[in-house]
Each structure stands twice: as structure tokens, then as C-alpha cells.
């Protein structure tokens, strides 16, 4: 079961992960990845949902950049929204 705090943390981590991916791609001169990352973020903001492996992308980002408590919040939220 996730809490409203878990959901808020997860949403921040999704935004951070895809903003970071877009910025990194722009720095590398890779517009396809940058555009894709921004499109994923726009879709998430609109529908509050990611597709399949994109949850794994966010989880990996969180494991590298977030605290253990934030990762745990993200994992609980993913479990609820994916039914795992």
C-alpha cells in the first residue's frame, strides 16, 4: 500500500529522471533521446502513468540519486500502480 507521500515522491522522481535524461541527451547532441524523454514526461504529467520498462528506468535513476527512503516510496508506488 502506498501513501500520498509515496505518490508525491514517486512523481518527483519520475520528473527528475526524465528531465535528467533529456538534459544529458541534449548535452550529448542526441535530440531523439531528449525528445523521447520530454514526451514521456508530458505523457506522465497528463496521464499519471508510465509504460512497462519505463518504471524500471525511474527505479534505476532513484537507486543512483535518491535516498533509501525515497527509493522505498517509489517501489511501493510502483507496486500499487502496476499491480505487482
PDB file of N, CA and C in Angstrom:
ATOM      1  N   UNK A   1       0.852  -1.178   0.000  1.00  0.00           N
ATOM      2  CA  UNK A   1       0.000   0.000   0.000  1.00  0.00           C
ATOM      3  C   UNK A   1       0.893   1.235   0.000  1.00  0.00           C
ATOM      4  N   UNK A   2       0.590   2.157  -0.870  1.00  0.00           N
ATOM      5  CA  UNK A   2       1.367   3.392  -0.893  1.00  0.00           C
ATOM      6  C   UNK A   2       0.544   4.517  -0.268  1.00  0.00           C
ATOM      7  N   UNK A   3       1.252   5.541   0.168  1.00  0.00           N
ATOM      8  CA  UNK A   3       0.629   6.697   0.808  1.00  0.00           C
ATOM      9  C   UNK A   3       0.656   7.878  -0.165  1.00  0.00           C
ATOM     10  N   UNK A   4      -0.059   8.947   0.172  1.00  0.00           N
ATOM     11  CA  UNK A   4       0.044  10.152  -0.660  1.00  0.00           C
ATOM     12  C   UNK A   4       1.485  10.675  -0.736  1.00  0.00           C
ATOM     13  N   UNK A   5       2.240  10.488   0.342  1.00  0.00           N
ATOM     14  CA  UNK A   5       3.642  10.913   0.336  1.00  0.00           C
ATOM     15  C   UNK A   5       4.457  10.057  -0.637  1.00  0.00           C
ATOM     16  N   UNK A   6       4.156   8.749  -0.686  1.00  0.00           N
ATOM     17  CA  UNK A   6       4.826   7.872  -1.651  1.00  0.00           C
ATOM     18  C   UNK A   6       4.543   8.345  -3.067  1.00  0.00           C
ATOM     19  N   UNK A   7       3.293   8.680  -3.330  1.00  0.00           N
ATOM     20  CA  UNK A   7       2.916   9.129  -4.672  1.00  0.00           C
ATOM     21  C   UNK A   7       3.624  10.433  -5.025  1.00  0.00           C
ATOM     22  N   UNK A   8       3.675  11.363  -4.089  1.00  0.00           N
ATOM     23  CA  UNK A   8       4.352  12.635  -4.348  1.00  0.00           C
ATOM     24  C   UNK A   8       5.842  12.413  -4.610  1.00  0.00           C
ATOM     25  N   UNK A   9       6.456  11.561  -3.808  1.00  0.00           N
ATOM     26  CA  UNK A   9       7.873  11.247  -4.005  1.00  0.00           C
ATOM     27  C   UNK A   9       8.092  10.593  -5.360  1.00  0.00           C
ATOM     28  N   UNK A  10       7.235   9.655  -5.713  1.00  0.00           N
ATOM     29  CA  UNK A  10       7.354   8.960  -6.997  1.00  0.00           C
ATOM     30  C   UNK A  10       7.223   9.940  -8.149  1.00  0.00           C
ATOM     31  N   UNK A  11       6.281  10.844  -8.076  1.00  0.00           N
ATOM     32  CA  UNK A  11       6.079  11.812  -9.155  1.00  0.00           C
ATOM     33  C   UNK A  11       7.303  12.715  -9.305  1.00  0.00           C
ATOM     34  N   UNK A  12       7.890  13.115  -8.184  1.00  0.00           N
ATOM     35  CA  UNK A  12       9.109  13.929  -8.253  1.00  0.00           C
ATOM     36  C   UNK A  12      10.258  13.143  -8.881  1.00  0.00           C
ATOM     37  N   UNK A  13      10.372  11.871  -8.532  1.00  0.00           N
ATOM     38  CA  UNK A  13      11.446  11.052  -9.091  1.00  0.00           C
ATOM     39  C   UNK A  13      11.238  10.788 -10.578  1.00  0.00           C
ATOM     40  N   UNK A  14      10.005  10.594 -11.000  1.00  0.00           N
ATOM     41  CA  UNK A  14       9.724  10.433 -12.436  1.00  0.00           C
ATOM     42  C   UNK A  14      10.148  11.698 -13.175  1.00  0.00           C
ATOM     43  N   UNK A  15       9.738  12.850 -12.655  1.00  0.00           N
ATOM     44  CA  UNK A  15      10.099  14.115 -13.299  1.00  0.00           C
ATOM     45  C   UNK A  15      11.615  14.288 -13.335  1.00  0.00           C
ATOM     46  N   UNK A  16      12.270  14.015 -12.223  1.00  0.00           N
ATOM     47  CA  UNK A  16      13.728  14.177 -12.167  1.00  0.00           C
ATOM     48  C   UNK A  16      14.427  13.238 -13.147  1.00  0.00           C
ATOM     49  N   UNK A  17      13.982  11.996 -13.199  1.00  0.00           N
ATOM     50  CA  UNK A  17      14.630  11.011 -14.065  1.00  0.00           C
ATOM     51  C   UNK A  17      14.552  11.420 -15.532  1.00  0.00           C
ATOM     52  N   UNK A  18      13.381  11.856 -15.975  1.00  0.00           N
ATOM     53  CA  UNK A  18      13.228  12.178 -17.394  1.00  0.00           C
ATOM     54  C   UNK A  18      13.747  13.570 -17.748  1.00  0.00           C
ATOM     55  N   UNK A  19      13.724  14.500 -16.789  1.00  0.00           N
ATOM     56  CA  UNK A  19      14.389  15.785 -17.022  1.00  0.00           C
ATOM     57  C   UNK A  19      15.897  15.562 -17.161  1.00  0.00           C
ATOM     58  N   UNK A  20      16.448  14.737 -16.280  1.00  0.00           N
ATOM     59  CA  UNK A  20      17.876  14.430 -16.325  1.00  0.00           C
ATOM     60  C   UNK A  20      18.247  13.738 -17.639  1.00  0.00           C
ATOM     61  N   UNK A  21      17.425  12.789 -18.052  1.00  0.00           N
ATOM     62  CA  UNK A  21      17.696  12.077 -19.305  1.00  0.00           C
ATOM     63  C   UNK A  21      17.669  13.040 -20.490  1.00  0.00           C
ATOM     64  N   UNK A  22      16.697  13.950 -20.501  1.00  0.00           N
ATOM     65  CA  UNK A  22      16.601  14.916 -21.599  1.00  0.00           C
ATOM     66  C   UNK A  22      17.802  15.855 -21.604  1.00  0.00           C
ATOM     67  N   UNK A  23      18.175  16.347 -20.431  1.00  0.00           N
ATOM     68  CA  UNK A  23      19.313  17.268 -20.350  1.00  0.00           C
ATOM     69  C   UNK A  23      20.606  16.575 -20.767  1.00  0.00           C
ATOM     70  N   UNK A  24      20.800  15.351 -20.316  1.00  0.00           N
ATOM     71  CA  UNK A  24      22.004  14.594 -20.692  1.00  0.00           C
ATOM     72  C   UNK A  24      22.052  14.353 -22.195  1.00  0.00           C
ATOM     73  N   UNK A  25      20.909  14.011 -22.758  1.00  0.00           N
ATOM     74  CA  UNK A  25      20.854  13.773 -24.206  1.00  0.00           C
ATOM     75  C   UNK A  25      21.149  15.060 -24.977  1.00  0.00           C
ATOM     76  N   UNK A  26      20.604  16.168 -24.495  1.00  0.00           N
ATOM     77  CA  UNK A  26      20.864  17.450 -25.157  1.00  0.00           C
ATOM     78  C   UNK A  26      22.351  17.787 -25.112  1.00  0.00           C
ATOM     79  N   UNK A  27      22.978  17.524 -23.976  1.00  0.00           N
ATOM     80  CA  UNK A  27      24.420  17.789 -23.846  1.00  0.00           C
ATOM     81  C   UNK A  27      25.241  16.928 -24.801  1.00  0.00           C
ATOM     82  N   UNK A  28      24.772  15.709 -25.043  1.00  0.00           N
ATOM     83  CA  UNK A  28      25.468  14.800 -25.958  1.00  0.00           C
ATOM     84  C   UNK A  28      25.108  15.058 -27.417  1.00  0.00           C
ATOM     85  N   UNK A  29      24.154  15.941 -27.640  1.00  0.00           N
ATOM     86  CA  UNK A  29      23.720  16.215 -29.009  1.00  0.00           C
ATOM     87  C   UNK A  29      22.858  15.110 -29.579  1.00  0.00           C
ATOM     88  N   UNK A  30      22.078  14.459 -28.718  1.00  0.00           N
ATOM     89  CA  UNK A  30      21.212  13.358 -29.145  1.00  0.00           C
ATOM     90  C   UNK A  30      19.746  13.784 -29.020  1.00  0.00           C
ATOM     91  N   UNK A  31      19.228  14.474 -30.036  1.00  0.00           N
ATOM     92  CA  UNK A  31      17.870  15.006 -29.928  1.00  0.00           C
ATOM     93  C   UNK A  31      16.790  13.936 -29.834  1.00  0.00           C
ATOM     94  N   UNK A  32      17.028  12.756 -30.387  1.00  0.00           N
ATOM     95  CA  UNK A  32      15.990  11.705 -30.326  1.00  0.00           C
ATOM     96  C   UNK A  32      15.720  11.290 -28.885  1.00  0.00           C
ATOM     97  N   UNK A  33      16.787  11.072 -28.129  1.00  0.00           N
ATOM     98  CA  UNK A  33      16.606  10.665 -26.730  1.00  0.00           C
ATOM     99  C   UNK A  33      16.027  11.822 -25.927  1.00  0.00           C
ATOM    100  N   UNK A  34      16.504  13.036 -26.185  1.00  0.00           N
ATOM    101  CA  UNK A  34      15.962  14.200 -25.486  1.00  0.00           C
ATOM    102  C   UNK A  34      14.483  14.385 -25.763  1.00  0.00           C
ATOM    103  N   UNK A  35      14.099  14.282 -27.017  1.00  0.00           N
ATOM    104  CA  UNK A  35      12.685  14.427 -27.386  1.00  0.00           C
ATOM    105  C   UNK A  35      11.843  13.314 -26.781  1.00  0.00           C
ATOM    106  N   UNK A  36      12.361  12.085 -26.809  1.00  0.00           N
ATOM    107  CA  UNK A  36      11.639  10.958 -26.230  1.00  0.00           C
ATOM    108  C   UNK A  36      11.424  11.178 -24.732  1.00  0.00           C
ATOM    109  N   UNK A  37      12.465  11.596 -24.042  1.00  0.00           N
ATOM    110  CA  UNK A  37      12.366  11.809 -22.594  1.00  0.00           C
ATOM    111  C   UNK A  37      11.347  12.889 -22.264  1.00  0.00           C
ATOM    112  N   UNK A  38      11.361  13.969 -23.026  1.00  0.00           N
ATOM    113  CA  UNK A  38      10.380  15.031 -22.798  1.00  0.00           C
ATOM    114  C   UNK A  38       8.961  14.554 -23.121  1.00  0.00           C
ATOM    115  N   UNK A  39       8.812  13.724 -24.154  1.00  0.00           N
ATOM    116  CA  UNK A  39       7.486  13.186 -24.497  1.00  0.00           C
ATOM    117  C   UNK A  39       6.973  12.265 -23.399  1.00  0.00           C
ATOM    118  N   UNK A  40       7.861  11.434 -22.855  1.00  0.00           N
ATOM    119  CA  UNK A  40       7.463  10.556 -21.744  1.00  0.00           C
ATOM    120  C   UNK A  40       6.996  11.397 -20.569  1.00  0.00           C
ATOM    121  N   UNK A  41       7.732  12.428 -20.257  1.00  0.00           N
ATOM    122  CA  UNK A  41       7.364  13.289 -19.132  1.00  0.00           C
ATOM    123  C   UNK A  41       6.022  13.972 -19.373  1.00  0.00           C
ATOM    124  N   UNK A  42       5.799  14.474 -20.582  1.00  0.00           N
ATOM    125  CA  UNK A  42       4.498  15.104 -20.887  1.00  0.00           C
ATOM    126  C   UNK A  42       3.357  14.104 -20.738  1.00  0.00           C
ATOM    127  N   UNK A  43       3.560  12.894 -21.244  1.00  0.00           N
ATOM    128  CA  UNK A  43       2.529  11.857 -21.117  1.00  0.00           C
ATOM    129  C   UNK A  43       2.274  11.512 -19.653  1.00  0.00           C
ATOM    130  N   UNK A  44       3.348  11.432 -18.877  1.00  0.00           N
ATOM    131  CA  UNK A  44       3.179  11.118 -17.460  1.00  0.00           C
ATOM    132  C   UNK A  44       2.417  12.231 -16.746  1.00  0.00           C
ATOM    133  N   UNK A  45       2.769  13.468 -17.046  1.00  0.00           N
ATOM    134  CA  UNK A  45       2.073  14.589 -16.415  1.00  0.00           C
ATOM    135  C   UNK A  45       0.592  14.584 -16.763  1.00  0.00           C
ATOM    136  N   UNK A  46       0.267  14.150 -17.968  1.00  0.00           N
ATOM    137  CA  UNK A  46      -1.130  14.131 -18.407  1.00  0.00           C
ATOM    138  C   UNK A  46      -1.900  12.935 -17.851  1.00  0.00           C
ATOM    139  N   UNK A  47      -1.267  11.757 -17.856  1.00  0.00           N
ATOM    140  CA  UNK A  47      -1.995  10.533 -17.529  1.00  0.00           C
ATOM    141  C   UNK A  47      -1.587   9.880 -16.206  1.00  0.00           C
ATOM    142  N   UNK A  48      -0.510  10.370 -15.579  1.00  0.00           N
ATOM    143  CA  UNK A  48      -0.013   9.810 -14.322  1.00  0.00           C
ATOM    144  C   UNK A  48       0.297   8.318 -14.448  1.00  0.00           C
ATOM    145  N   UNK A  49       0.838   7.953 -15.601  1.00  0.00           N
ATOM    146  CA  UNK A  49       1.094   6.543 -15.896  1.00  0.00           C
ATOM    147  C   UNK A  49       2.313   6.444 -16.807  1.00  0.00           C
ATOM    148  N   UNK A  50       3.125   5.424 -16.573  1.00  0.00           N
ATOM    149  CA  UNK A  50       4.240   5.100 -17.454  1.00  0.00           C
ATOM    150  C   UNK A  50       3.957   3.762 -18.110  1.00  0.00           C
ATOM    151  N   UNK A  51       4.689   3.453 -19.130  1.00  0.00           N
ATOM    152  CA  UNK A  51       4.553   2.168 -19.804  1.00  0.00           C
ATOM    153  C   UNK A  51       5.698   1.248 -19.400  1.00  0.00           C
ATOM    154  N   UNK A  52       5.358   0.011 -19.085  1.00  0.00           N
ATOM    155  CA  UNK A  52       6.288  -1.081 -18.854  1.00  0.00           C
ATOM    156  C   UNK A  52       7.638  -0.762 -18.266  1.00  0.00           C
ATOM    157  N   UNK A  53       8.659  -0.865 -19.089  1.00  0.00           N
ATOM    158  CA  UNK A  53      10.048  -0.757 -18.638  1.00  0.00           C
ATOM    159  C   UNK A  53      10.420   0.652 -18.184  1.00  0.00           C
ATOM    160  N   UNK A  54       9.593   1.638 -18.454  1.00  0.00           N
ATOM    161  CA  UNK A  54       9.914   2.990 -18.009  1.00  0.00           C
ATOM    162  C   UNK A  54       9.899   3.094 -16.488  1.00  0.00           C
ATOM    163  N   UNK A  55       9.114   2.243 -15.826  1.00  0.00           N
ATOM    164  CA  UNK A  55       9.160   2.209 -14.361  1.00  0.00           C
ATOM    165  C   UNK A  55      10.547   1.770 -13.900  1.00  0.00           C
ATOM    166  N   UNK A  56      11.145   0.834 -14.606  1.00  0.00           N
ATOM    167  CA  UNK A  56      12.483   0.357 -14.274  1.00  0.00           C
ATOM    168  C   UNK A  56      13.518   1.464 -14.470  1.00  0.00           C
ATOM    169  N   UNK A  57      13.344   2.262 -15.505  1.00  0.00           N
ATOM    170  CA  UNK A  57      14.246   3.385 -15.754  1.00  0.00           C
ATOM    171  C   UNK A  57      14.217   4.343 -14.564  1.00  0.00           C
ATOM    172  N   UNK A  58      13.017   4.656 -14.088  1.00  0.00           N
ATOM    173  CA  UNK A  58      12.884   5.575 -12.956  1.00  0.00           C
ATOM    174  C   UNK A  58      13.473   4.942 -11.690  1.00  0.00           C
ATOM    175  N   UNK A  59      13.217   3.669 -11.485  1.00  0.00           N
ATOM    176  CA  UNK A  59      13.754   2.995 -10.310  1.00  0.00           C
ATOM    177  C   UNK A  59      15.280   3.011 -10.330  1.00  0.00           C
ATOM    178  N   UNK A  60      15.873   2.752 -11.469  1.00  0.00           N
ATOM    179  CA  UNK A  60      17.340   2.784 -11.579  1.00  0.00           C
ATOM    180  C   UNK A  60      17.859   4.183 -11.274  1.00  0.00           C
ATOM    181  N   UNK A  61      17.207   5.204 -11.830  1.00  0.00           N
ATOM    182  CA  UNK A  61      17.601   6.584 -11.546  1.00  0.00           C
ATOM    183  C   UNK A  61      17.535   6.834 -10.035  1.00  0.00           C
ATOM    184  N   UNK A  62      16.440   6.432  -9.414  1.00  0.00           N
ATOM    185  CA  UNK A  62      16.264   6.659  -7.977  1.00  0.00           C
ATOM    186  C   UNK A  62      17.339   5.946  -7.162  1.00  0.00           C
ATOM    187  N   UNK A  63      17.659   4.725  -7.533  1.00  0.00           N
ATOM    188  CA  UNK A  63      18.680   3.979  -6.801  1.00  0.00           C
ATOM    189  C   UNK A  63      20.036   4.674  -6.869  1.00  0.00           C
ATOM    190  N   UNK A  64      20.286   5.407  -7.937  1.00  0.00           N
ATOM    191  CA  UNK A  64      21.549   6.112  -8.096  1.00  0.00           C
ATOM    192  C   UNK A  64      21.548   7.501  -7.460  1.00  0.00           C
ATOM    193  N   UNK A  65      20.360   8.129  -7.331  1.00  0.00           N
ATOM    194  CA  UNK A  65      20.315   9.538  -6.938  1.00  0.00           C
ATOM    195  C   UNK A  65      19.468   9.852  -5.706  1.00  0.00           C
ATOM    196  N   UNK A  66      18.660   8.934  -5.242  1.00  0.00           N
ATOM    197  CA  UNK A  66      17.725   9.232  -4.153  1.00  0.00           C
ATOM    198  C   UNK A  66      18.126   8.490  -2.872  1.00  0.00           C
ATOM    199  N   UNK A  67      17.511   8.898  -1.788  1.00  0.00           N
ATOM    200  CA  UNK A  67      17.756   8.238  -0.507  1.00  0.00           C
ATOM    201  C   UNK A  67      17.058   6.880  -0.478  1.00  0.00           C
ATOM    202  N   UNK A  68      17.448   6.060   0.470  1.00  0.00           N
ATOM    203  CA  UNK A  68      16.807   4.743   0.623  1.00  0.00           C
ATOM    204  C   UNK A  68      15.312   4.883   0.888  1.00  0.00           C
ATOM    205  N   UNK A  69      14.925   5.876   1.693  1.00  0.00           N
ATOM    206  CA  UNK A  69      13.504   6.087   1.981  1.00  0.00           C
ATOM    207  C   UNK A  69      12.738   6.490   0.717  1.00  0.00           C
ATOM    208  N   UNK A  70      13.354   7.318  -0.107  1.00  0.00           N
ATOM    209  CA  UNK A  70      12.702   7.737  -1.358  1.00  0.00           C
ATOM    210  C   UNK A  70      12.567   6.567  -2.320  1.00  0.00           C
ATOM    211  N   UNK A  71      13.581   5.719  -2.380  1.00  0.00           N
ATOM    212  CA  UNK A  71      13.510   4.526  -3.237  1.00  0.00           C
ATOM    213  C   UNK A  71      12.400   3.606  -2.742  1.00  0.00           C
ATOM    214  N   UNK A  72      12.293   3.441  -1.430  1.00  0.00           N
ATOM    215  CA  UNK A  72      11.231   2.595  -0.870  1.00  0.00           C
ATOM    216  C   UNK A  72       9.850   3.157  -1.205  1.00  0.00           C
ATOM    217  N   UNK A  73       9.703   4.476  -1.129  1.00  0.00           N
ATOM    218  CA  UNK A  73       8.431   5.113  -1.502  1.00  0.00           C
ATOM    219  C   UNK A  73       8.106   4.841  -2.960  1.00  0.00           C
ATOM    220  N   UNK A  74       9.105   4.990  -3.816  1.00  0.00           N
ATOM    221  CA  UNK A  74       8.915   4.728  -5.239  1.00  0.00           C
ATOM    222  C   UNK A  74       8.512   3.278  -5.473  1.00  0.00           C
ATOM    223  N   UNK A  75       9.180   2.363  -4.823  1.00  0.00           N
ATOM    224  CA  UNK A  75       8.864   0.933  -5.003  1.00  0.00           C
ATOM    225  C   UNK A  75       7.433   0.628  -4.563  1.00  0.00           C
ATOM    226  N   UNK A  76       6.988   1.222  -3.456  1.00  0.00           N
ATOM    227  CA  UNK A  76       5.600   0.993  -3.011  1.00  0.00           C
ATOM    228  C   UNK A  76       4.620   1.551  -4.032  1.00  0.00           C
ATOM    229  N   UNK A  77       4.889   2.747  -4.546  1.00  0.00           N
ATOM    230  CA  UNK A  77       4.007   3.361  -5.530  1.00  0.00           C
ATOM    231  C   UNK A  77       3.959   2.527  -6.810  1.00  0.00           C
ATOM    232  N   UNK A  78       5.127   2.063  -7.280  1.00  0.00           N
ATOM    233  CA  UNK A  78       5.161   1.233  -8.482  1.00  0.00           C
ATOM    234  C   UNK A  78       4.346  -0.036  -8.264  1.00  0.00           C
ATOM    235  N   UNK A  79       4.471  -0.646  -7.103  1.00  0.00           N
ATOM    236  CA  UNK A  79       3.717  -1.860  -6.813  1.00  0.00           C
ATOM    237  C   UNK A  79       2.210  -1.618  -6.914  1.00  0.00           C
ATOM    238  N   UNK A  80       1.766  -0.477  -6.420  1.00  0.00           N
ATOM    239  CA  UNK A  80       0.330  -0.169  -6.459  1.00  0.00           C
ATOM    240  C   UNK A  80      -0.124   0.103  -7.889  1.00  0.00           C
ATOM    241  N   UNK A  81       0.605   0.954  -8.613  1.00  0.00           N
ATOM    242  CA  UNK A  81       0.127   1.354  -9.952  1.00  0.00           C
ATOM    243  C   UNK A  81       0.289   0.250 -10.999  1.00  0.00           C
ATOM    244  N   UNK A  82       1.203  -0.674 -10.756  1.00  0.00           N
ATOM    245  CA  UNK A  82       1.382  -1.772 -11.721  1.00  0.00           C
ATOM    246  C   UNK A  82       0.698  -3.047 -11.285  1.00  0.00           C
ATOM    247  N   UNK A  83       0.208  -3.081 -10.065  1.00  0.00           N
ATOM    248  CA  UNK A  83      -0.460  -4.270  -9.552  1.00  0.00           C
ATOM    249  C   UNK A  83       0.493  -5.403  -9.216  1.00  0.00           C
ATOM    250  N   UNK A  84       1.740  -5.056  -8.964  1.00  0.00           N
ATOM    251  CA  UNK A  84       2.736  -6.087  -8.622  1.00  0.00           C
ATOM    252  C   UNK A  84       2.767  -6.357  -7.148  1.00  0.00           C
TER     253      UNK A  84
END
